[in-house]
PDB file of C-alpha atoms in Angstrom:
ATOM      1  CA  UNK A   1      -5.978 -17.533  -5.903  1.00  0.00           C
ATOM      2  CA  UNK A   2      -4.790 -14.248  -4.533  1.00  0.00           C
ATOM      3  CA  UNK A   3      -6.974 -12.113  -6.362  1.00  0.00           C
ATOM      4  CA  UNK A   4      -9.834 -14.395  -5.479  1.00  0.00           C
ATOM      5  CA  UNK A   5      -8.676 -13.625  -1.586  1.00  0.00           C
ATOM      6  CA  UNK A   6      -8.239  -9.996  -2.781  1.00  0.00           C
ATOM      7  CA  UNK A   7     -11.725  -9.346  -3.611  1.00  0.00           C
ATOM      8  CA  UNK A   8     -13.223 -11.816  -0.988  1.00  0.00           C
ATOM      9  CA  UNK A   9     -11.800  -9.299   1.695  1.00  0.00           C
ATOM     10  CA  UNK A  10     -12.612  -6.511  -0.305  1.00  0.00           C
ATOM     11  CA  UNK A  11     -16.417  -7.345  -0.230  1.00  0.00           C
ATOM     12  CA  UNK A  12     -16.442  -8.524   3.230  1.00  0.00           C
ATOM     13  CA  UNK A  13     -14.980  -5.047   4.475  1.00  0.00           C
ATOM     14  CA  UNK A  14     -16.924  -3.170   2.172  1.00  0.00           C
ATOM     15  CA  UNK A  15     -20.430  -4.982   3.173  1.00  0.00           C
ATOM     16  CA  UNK A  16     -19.558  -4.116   6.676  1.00  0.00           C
ATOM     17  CA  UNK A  17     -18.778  -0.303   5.796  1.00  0.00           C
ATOM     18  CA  UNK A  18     -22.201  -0.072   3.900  1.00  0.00           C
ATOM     19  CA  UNK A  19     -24.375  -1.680   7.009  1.00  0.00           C
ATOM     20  CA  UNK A  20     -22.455   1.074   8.940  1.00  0.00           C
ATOM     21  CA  UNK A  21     -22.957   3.817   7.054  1.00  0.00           C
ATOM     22  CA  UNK A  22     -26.399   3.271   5.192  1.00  0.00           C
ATOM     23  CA  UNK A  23     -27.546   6.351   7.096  1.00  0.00           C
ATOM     24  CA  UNK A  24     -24.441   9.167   6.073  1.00  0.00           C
ATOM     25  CA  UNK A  25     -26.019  11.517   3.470  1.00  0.00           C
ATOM     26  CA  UNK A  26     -26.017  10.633  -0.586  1.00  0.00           C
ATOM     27  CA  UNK A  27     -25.450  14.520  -1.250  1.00  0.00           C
ATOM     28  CA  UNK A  28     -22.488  14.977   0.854  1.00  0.00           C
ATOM     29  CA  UNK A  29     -19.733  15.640  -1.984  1.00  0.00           C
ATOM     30  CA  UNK A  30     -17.059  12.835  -0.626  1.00  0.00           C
ATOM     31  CA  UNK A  31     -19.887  10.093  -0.611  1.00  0.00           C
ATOM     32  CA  UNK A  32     -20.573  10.288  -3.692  1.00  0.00           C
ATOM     33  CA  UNK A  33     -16.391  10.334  -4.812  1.00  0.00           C
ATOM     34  CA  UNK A  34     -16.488   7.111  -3.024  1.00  0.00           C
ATOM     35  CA  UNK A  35     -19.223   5.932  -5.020  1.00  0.00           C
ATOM     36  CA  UNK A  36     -17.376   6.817  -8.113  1.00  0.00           C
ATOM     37  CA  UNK A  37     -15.015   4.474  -7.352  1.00  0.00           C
ATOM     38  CA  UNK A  38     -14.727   0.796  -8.655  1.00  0.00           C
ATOM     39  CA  UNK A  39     -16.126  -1.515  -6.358  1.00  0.00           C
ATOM     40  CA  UNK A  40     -12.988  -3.483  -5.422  1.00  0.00           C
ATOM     41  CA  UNK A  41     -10.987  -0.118  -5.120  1.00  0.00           C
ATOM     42  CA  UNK A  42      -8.786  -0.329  -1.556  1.00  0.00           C
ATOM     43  CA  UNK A  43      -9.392   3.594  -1.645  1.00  0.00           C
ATOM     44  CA  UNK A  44     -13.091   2.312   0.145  1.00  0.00           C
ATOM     45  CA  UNK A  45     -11.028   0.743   3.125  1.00  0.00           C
ATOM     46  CA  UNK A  46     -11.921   3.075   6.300  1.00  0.00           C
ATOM     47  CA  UNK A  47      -8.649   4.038   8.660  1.00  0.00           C
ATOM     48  CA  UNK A  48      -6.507   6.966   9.531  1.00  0.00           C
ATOM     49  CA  UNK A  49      -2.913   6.722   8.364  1.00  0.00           C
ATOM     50  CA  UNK A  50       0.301   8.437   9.544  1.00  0.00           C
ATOM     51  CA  UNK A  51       3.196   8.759   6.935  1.00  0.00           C
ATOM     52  CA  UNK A  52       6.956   9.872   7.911  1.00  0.00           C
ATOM     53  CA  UNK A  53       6.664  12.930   8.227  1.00  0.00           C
ATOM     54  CA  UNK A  54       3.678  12.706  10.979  1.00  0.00           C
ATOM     55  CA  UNK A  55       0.643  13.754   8.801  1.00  0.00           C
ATOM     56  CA  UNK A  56      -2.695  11.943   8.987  1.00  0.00           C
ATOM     57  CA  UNK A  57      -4.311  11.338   5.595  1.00  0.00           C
ATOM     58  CA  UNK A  58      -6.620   8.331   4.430  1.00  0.00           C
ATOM     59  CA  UNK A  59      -5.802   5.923   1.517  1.00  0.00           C
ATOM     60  CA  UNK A  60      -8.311   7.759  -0.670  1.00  0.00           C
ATOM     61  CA  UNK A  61      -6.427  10.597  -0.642  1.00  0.00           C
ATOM     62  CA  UNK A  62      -3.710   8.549  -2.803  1.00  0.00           C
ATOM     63  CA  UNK A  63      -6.170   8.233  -5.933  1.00  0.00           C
ATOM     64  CA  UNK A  64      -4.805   9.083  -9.016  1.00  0.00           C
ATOM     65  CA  UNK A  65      -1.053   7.958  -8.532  1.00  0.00           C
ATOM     66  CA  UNK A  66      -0.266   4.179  -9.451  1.00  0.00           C
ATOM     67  CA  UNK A  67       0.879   2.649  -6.028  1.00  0.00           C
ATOM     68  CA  UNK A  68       3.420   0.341  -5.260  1.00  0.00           C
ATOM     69  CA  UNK A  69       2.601  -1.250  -1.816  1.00  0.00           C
ATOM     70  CA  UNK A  70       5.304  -3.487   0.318  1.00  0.00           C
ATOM     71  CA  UNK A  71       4.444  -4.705   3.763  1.00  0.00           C
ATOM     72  CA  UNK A  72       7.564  -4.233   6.882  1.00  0.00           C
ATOM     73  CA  UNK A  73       8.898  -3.268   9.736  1.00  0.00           C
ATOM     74  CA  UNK A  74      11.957  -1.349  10.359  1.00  0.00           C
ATOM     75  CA  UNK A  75      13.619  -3.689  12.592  1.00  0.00           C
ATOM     76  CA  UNK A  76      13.483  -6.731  10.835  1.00  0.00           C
ATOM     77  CA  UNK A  77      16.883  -8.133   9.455  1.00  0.00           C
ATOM     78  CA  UNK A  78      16.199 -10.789   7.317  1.00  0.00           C
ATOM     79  CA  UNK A  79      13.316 -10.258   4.638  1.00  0.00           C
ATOM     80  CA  UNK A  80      12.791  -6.347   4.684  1.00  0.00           C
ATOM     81  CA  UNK A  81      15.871  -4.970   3.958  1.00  0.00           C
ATOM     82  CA  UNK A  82      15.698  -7.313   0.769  1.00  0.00           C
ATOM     83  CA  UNK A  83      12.345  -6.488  -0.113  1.00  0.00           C
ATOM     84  CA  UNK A  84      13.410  -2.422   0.367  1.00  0.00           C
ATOM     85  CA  UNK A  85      16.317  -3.543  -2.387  1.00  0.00           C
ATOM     86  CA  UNK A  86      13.840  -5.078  -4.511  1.00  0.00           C
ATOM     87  CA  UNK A  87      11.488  -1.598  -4.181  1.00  0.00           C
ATOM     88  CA  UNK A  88      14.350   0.432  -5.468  1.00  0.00           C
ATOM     89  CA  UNK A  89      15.453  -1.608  -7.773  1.00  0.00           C
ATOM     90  CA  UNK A  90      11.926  -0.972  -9.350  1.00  0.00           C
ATOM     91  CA  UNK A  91      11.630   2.545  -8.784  1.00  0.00           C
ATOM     92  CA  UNK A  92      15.067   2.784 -10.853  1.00  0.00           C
ATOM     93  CA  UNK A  93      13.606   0.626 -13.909  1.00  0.00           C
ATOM     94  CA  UNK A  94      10.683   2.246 -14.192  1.00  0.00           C
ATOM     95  CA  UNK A  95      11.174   4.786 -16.842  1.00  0.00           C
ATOM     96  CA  UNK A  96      11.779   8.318 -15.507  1.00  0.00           C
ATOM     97  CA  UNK A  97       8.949  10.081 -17.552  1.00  0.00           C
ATOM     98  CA  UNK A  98       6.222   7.927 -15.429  1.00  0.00           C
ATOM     99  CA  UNK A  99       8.253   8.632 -12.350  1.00  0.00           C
ATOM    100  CA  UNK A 100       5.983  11.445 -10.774  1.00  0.00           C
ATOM    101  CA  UNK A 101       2.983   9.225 -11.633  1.00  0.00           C
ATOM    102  CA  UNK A 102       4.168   6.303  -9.282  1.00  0.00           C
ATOM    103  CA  UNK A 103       3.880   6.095  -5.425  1.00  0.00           C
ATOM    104  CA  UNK A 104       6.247   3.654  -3.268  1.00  0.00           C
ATOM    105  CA  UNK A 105       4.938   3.003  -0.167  1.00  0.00           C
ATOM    106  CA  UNK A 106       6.398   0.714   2.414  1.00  0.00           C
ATOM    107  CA  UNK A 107       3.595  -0.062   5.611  1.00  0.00           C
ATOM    108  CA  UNK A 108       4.844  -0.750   8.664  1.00  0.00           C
ATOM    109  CA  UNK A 109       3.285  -4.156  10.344  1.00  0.00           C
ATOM    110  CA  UNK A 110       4.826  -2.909  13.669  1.00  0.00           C
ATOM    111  CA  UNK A 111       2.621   0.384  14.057  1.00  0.00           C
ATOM    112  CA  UNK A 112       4.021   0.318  17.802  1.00  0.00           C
ATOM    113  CA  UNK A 113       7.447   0.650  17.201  1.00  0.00           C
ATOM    114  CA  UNK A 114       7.556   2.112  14.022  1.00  0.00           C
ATOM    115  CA  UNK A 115       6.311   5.521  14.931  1.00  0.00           C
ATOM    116  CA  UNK A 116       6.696   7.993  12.482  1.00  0.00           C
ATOM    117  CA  UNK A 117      10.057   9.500  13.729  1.00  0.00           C
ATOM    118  CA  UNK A 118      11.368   5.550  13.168  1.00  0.00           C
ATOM    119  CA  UNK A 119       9.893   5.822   9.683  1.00  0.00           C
ATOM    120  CA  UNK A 120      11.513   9.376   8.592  1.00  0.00           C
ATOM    121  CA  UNK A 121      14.804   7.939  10.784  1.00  0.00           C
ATOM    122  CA  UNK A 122      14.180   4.740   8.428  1.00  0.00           C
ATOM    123  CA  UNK A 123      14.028   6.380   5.199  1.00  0.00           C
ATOM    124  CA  UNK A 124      17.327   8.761   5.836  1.00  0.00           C
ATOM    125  CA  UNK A 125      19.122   5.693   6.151  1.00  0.00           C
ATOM    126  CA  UNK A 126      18.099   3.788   3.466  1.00  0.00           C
ATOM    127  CA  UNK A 127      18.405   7.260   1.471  1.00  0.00           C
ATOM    128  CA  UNK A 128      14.685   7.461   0.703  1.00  0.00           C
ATOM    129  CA  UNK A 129      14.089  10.818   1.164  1.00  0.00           C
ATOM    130  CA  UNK A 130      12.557  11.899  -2.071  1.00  0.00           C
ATOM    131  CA  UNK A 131       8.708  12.579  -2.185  1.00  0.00           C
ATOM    132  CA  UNK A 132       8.365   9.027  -4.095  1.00  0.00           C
ATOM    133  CA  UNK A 133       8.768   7.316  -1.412  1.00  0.00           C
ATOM    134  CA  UNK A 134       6.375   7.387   1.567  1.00  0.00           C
ATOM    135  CA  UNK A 135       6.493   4.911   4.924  1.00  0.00           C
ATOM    136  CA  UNK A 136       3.220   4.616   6.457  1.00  0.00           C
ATOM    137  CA  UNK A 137       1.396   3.253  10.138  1.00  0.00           C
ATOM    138  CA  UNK A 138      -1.767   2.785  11.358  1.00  0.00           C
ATOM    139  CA  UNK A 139      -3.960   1.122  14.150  1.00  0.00           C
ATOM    140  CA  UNK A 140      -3.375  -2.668  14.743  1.00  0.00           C
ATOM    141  CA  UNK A 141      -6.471  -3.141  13.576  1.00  0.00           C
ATOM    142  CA  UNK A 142      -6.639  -1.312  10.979  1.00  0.00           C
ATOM    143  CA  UNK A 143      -3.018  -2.561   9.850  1.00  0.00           C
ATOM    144  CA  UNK A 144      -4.660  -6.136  10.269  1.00  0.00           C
ATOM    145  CA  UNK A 145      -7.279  -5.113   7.905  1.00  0.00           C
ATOM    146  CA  UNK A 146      -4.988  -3.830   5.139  1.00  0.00           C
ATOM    147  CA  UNK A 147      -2.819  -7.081   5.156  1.00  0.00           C
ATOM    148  CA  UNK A 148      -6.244  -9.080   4.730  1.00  0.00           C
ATOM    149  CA  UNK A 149      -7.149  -7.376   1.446  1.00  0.00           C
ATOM    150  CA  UNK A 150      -3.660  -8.029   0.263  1.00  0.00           C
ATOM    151  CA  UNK A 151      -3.116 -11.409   1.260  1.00  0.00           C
ATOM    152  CA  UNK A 152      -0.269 -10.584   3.605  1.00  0.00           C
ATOM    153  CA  UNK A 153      -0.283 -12.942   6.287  1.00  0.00           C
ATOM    154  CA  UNK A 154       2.183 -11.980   9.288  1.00  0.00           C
ATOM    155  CA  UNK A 155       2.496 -13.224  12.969  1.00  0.00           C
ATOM    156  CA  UNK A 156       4.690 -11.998  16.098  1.00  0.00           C
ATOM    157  CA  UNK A 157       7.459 -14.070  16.640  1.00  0.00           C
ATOM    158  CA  UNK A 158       9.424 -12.739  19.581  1.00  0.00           C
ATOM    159  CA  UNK A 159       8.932  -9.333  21.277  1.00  0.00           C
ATOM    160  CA  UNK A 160      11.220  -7.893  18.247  1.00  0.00           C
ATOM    161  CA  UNK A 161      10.556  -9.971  15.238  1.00  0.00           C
ATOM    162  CA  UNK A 162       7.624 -11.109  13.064  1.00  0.00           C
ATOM    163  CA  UNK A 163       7.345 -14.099  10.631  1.00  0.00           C
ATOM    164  CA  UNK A 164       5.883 -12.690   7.217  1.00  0.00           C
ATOM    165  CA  UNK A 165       4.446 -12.856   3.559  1.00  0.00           C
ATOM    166  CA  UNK A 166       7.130 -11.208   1.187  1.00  0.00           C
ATOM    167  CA  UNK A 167       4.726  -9.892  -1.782  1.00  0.00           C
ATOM    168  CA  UNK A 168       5.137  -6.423  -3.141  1.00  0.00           C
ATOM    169  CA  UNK A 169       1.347  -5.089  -4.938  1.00  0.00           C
ATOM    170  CA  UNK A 170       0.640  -3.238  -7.584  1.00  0.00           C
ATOM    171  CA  UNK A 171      -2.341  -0.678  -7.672  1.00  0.00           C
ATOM    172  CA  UNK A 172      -3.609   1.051 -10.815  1.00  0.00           C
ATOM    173  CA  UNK A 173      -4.955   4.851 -10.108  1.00  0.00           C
ATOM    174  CA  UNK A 174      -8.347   3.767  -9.005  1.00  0.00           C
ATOM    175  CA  UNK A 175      -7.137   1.740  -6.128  1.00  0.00           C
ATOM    176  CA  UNK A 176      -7.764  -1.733  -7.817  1.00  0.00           C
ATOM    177  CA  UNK A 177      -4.873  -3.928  -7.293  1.00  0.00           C
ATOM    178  CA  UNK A 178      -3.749  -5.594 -10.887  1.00  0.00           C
ATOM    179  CA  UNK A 179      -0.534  -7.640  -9.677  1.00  0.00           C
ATOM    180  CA  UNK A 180       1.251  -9.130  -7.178  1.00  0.00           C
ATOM    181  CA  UNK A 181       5.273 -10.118  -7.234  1.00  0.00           C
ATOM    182  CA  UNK A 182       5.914 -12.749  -4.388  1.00  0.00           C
ATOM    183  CA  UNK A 183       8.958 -13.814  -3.118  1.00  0.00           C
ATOM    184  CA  UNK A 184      12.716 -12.544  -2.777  1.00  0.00           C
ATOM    185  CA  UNK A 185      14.952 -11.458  -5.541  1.00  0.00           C
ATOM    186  CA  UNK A 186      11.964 -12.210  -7.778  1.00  0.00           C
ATOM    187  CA  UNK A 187      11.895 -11.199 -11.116  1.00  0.00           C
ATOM    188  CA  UNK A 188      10.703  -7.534 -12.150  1.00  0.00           C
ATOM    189  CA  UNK A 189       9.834  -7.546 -15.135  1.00  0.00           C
ATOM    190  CA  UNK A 190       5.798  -8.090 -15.009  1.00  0.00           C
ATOM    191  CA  UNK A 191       5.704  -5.838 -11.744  1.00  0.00           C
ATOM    192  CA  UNK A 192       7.313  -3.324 -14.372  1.00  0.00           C
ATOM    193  CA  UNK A 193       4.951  -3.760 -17.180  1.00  0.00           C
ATOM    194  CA  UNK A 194       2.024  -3.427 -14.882  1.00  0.00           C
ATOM    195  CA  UNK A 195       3.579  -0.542 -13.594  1.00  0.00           C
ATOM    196  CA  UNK A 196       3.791   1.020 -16.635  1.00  0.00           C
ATOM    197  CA  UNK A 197       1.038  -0.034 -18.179  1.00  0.00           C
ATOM    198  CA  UNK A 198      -1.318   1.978 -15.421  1.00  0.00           C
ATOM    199  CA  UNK A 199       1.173   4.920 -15.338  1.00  0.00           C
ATOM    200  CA  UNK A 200       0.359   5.376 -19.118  1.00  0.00           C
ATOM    201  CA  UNK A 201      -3.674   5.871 -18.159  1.00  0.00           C
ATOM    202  CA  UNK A 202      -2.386   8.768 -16.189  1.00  0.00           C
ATOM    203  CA  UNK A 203      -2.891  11.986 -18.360  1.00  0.00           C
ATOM    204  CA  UNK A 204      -3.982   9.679 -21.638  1.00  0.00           C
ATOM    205  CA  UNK A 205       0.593   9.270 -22.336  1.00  0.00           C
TER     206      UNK A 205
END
């Protein structure tokens, strides 16, 4: 059911972005990247993102790496910092040798608070620092957009606190998502295989 939702907001965006854009030129290099690209890949979403560190970059320009995606926000005290134990507890049984292959990204659902000095302040305390890890914001809207494609429902609460989905995805290095662990404290082992599994594409291992 949640891939079916997957790719139902993955056409619906990308129908929109092709009615938009039917007029951009075919020759111009990065079109035709995109076009390369497997239909369903989130690398066609449109948006500007900020990481940590304050630089802009699109999601396109995370091809190639296998991505490990977790939806939060820094000042939540309930599910996050459980779902940032169950990220590293990945990262750590994922085999080192696949290690530089892998991306962990946590994306903020509070784009407004969690400016990127929160998100480098965020990652120092949670001793994140290394280049694995990255802690990304966007637009509202955009952010909205995002949690669509991967099912990630989440609603203000109070003027601090937001009720939300707890589901950590898996991409392979064309941007197609191939799993999904839901829940708390949930088991790892099929995020792991998955993991692997796309990290050995990488460089034919």
């Amino acid at each position: 059911m949640k891939q079916l939702l997957f790719l139902t907001a993955i056409y619906v965006f990308l129908a929109t972005a092709c009615q938009n854009e039917q007029s951009v030129h075919s020759d111009d290099p990065a079109t035709a990247e995109e076009t390369s690209l497997p239909e369903m890949s989130v690398y066609h979403l449109p948006g500007t993102w900020t990481n940590q560190d304050g630089q802009e970059f699109e999601l396109k320009e995370l091809k190639g790496k296998v991505l490990v995606m977790v939806m939060i926000y820094t000042t939540c005290k309930a599910a996050c910092p459980r779902l940032i134990a169950d990220m590293r507890r990945i990262e750590e049984l994922v085999p080192e040798k696949y290690g530089d292959d892998v991306q962990y990204i946590m994306v903020s659902i509070d784009p407004e608070t969690d400016t990127p000095e929160r998100l480098k302040s965020f990652a120092a305390e949670n001793d994140m620092t290394d280049k694995r890890w990255m802690f990304i914001r966007s637009t509202p809207e955009y952010t909205r957009e995002f949690a669509t494609v991967l099912a990630v429902n989440y609603k203000r609460i109070s003027p601090m606190d937001f009720s939300h989905s707890n589901i950590i995805s898996v991409f392979d290095p064309q941007g197609e998502m191939v799993y999904q662990q839901e829940g708390l404290d949930a088991k790892h082992e099929k995020t792991i295989k998955n993991i692997v599994e796309q990290a050995k594409k990488i460089g034919n291992r």
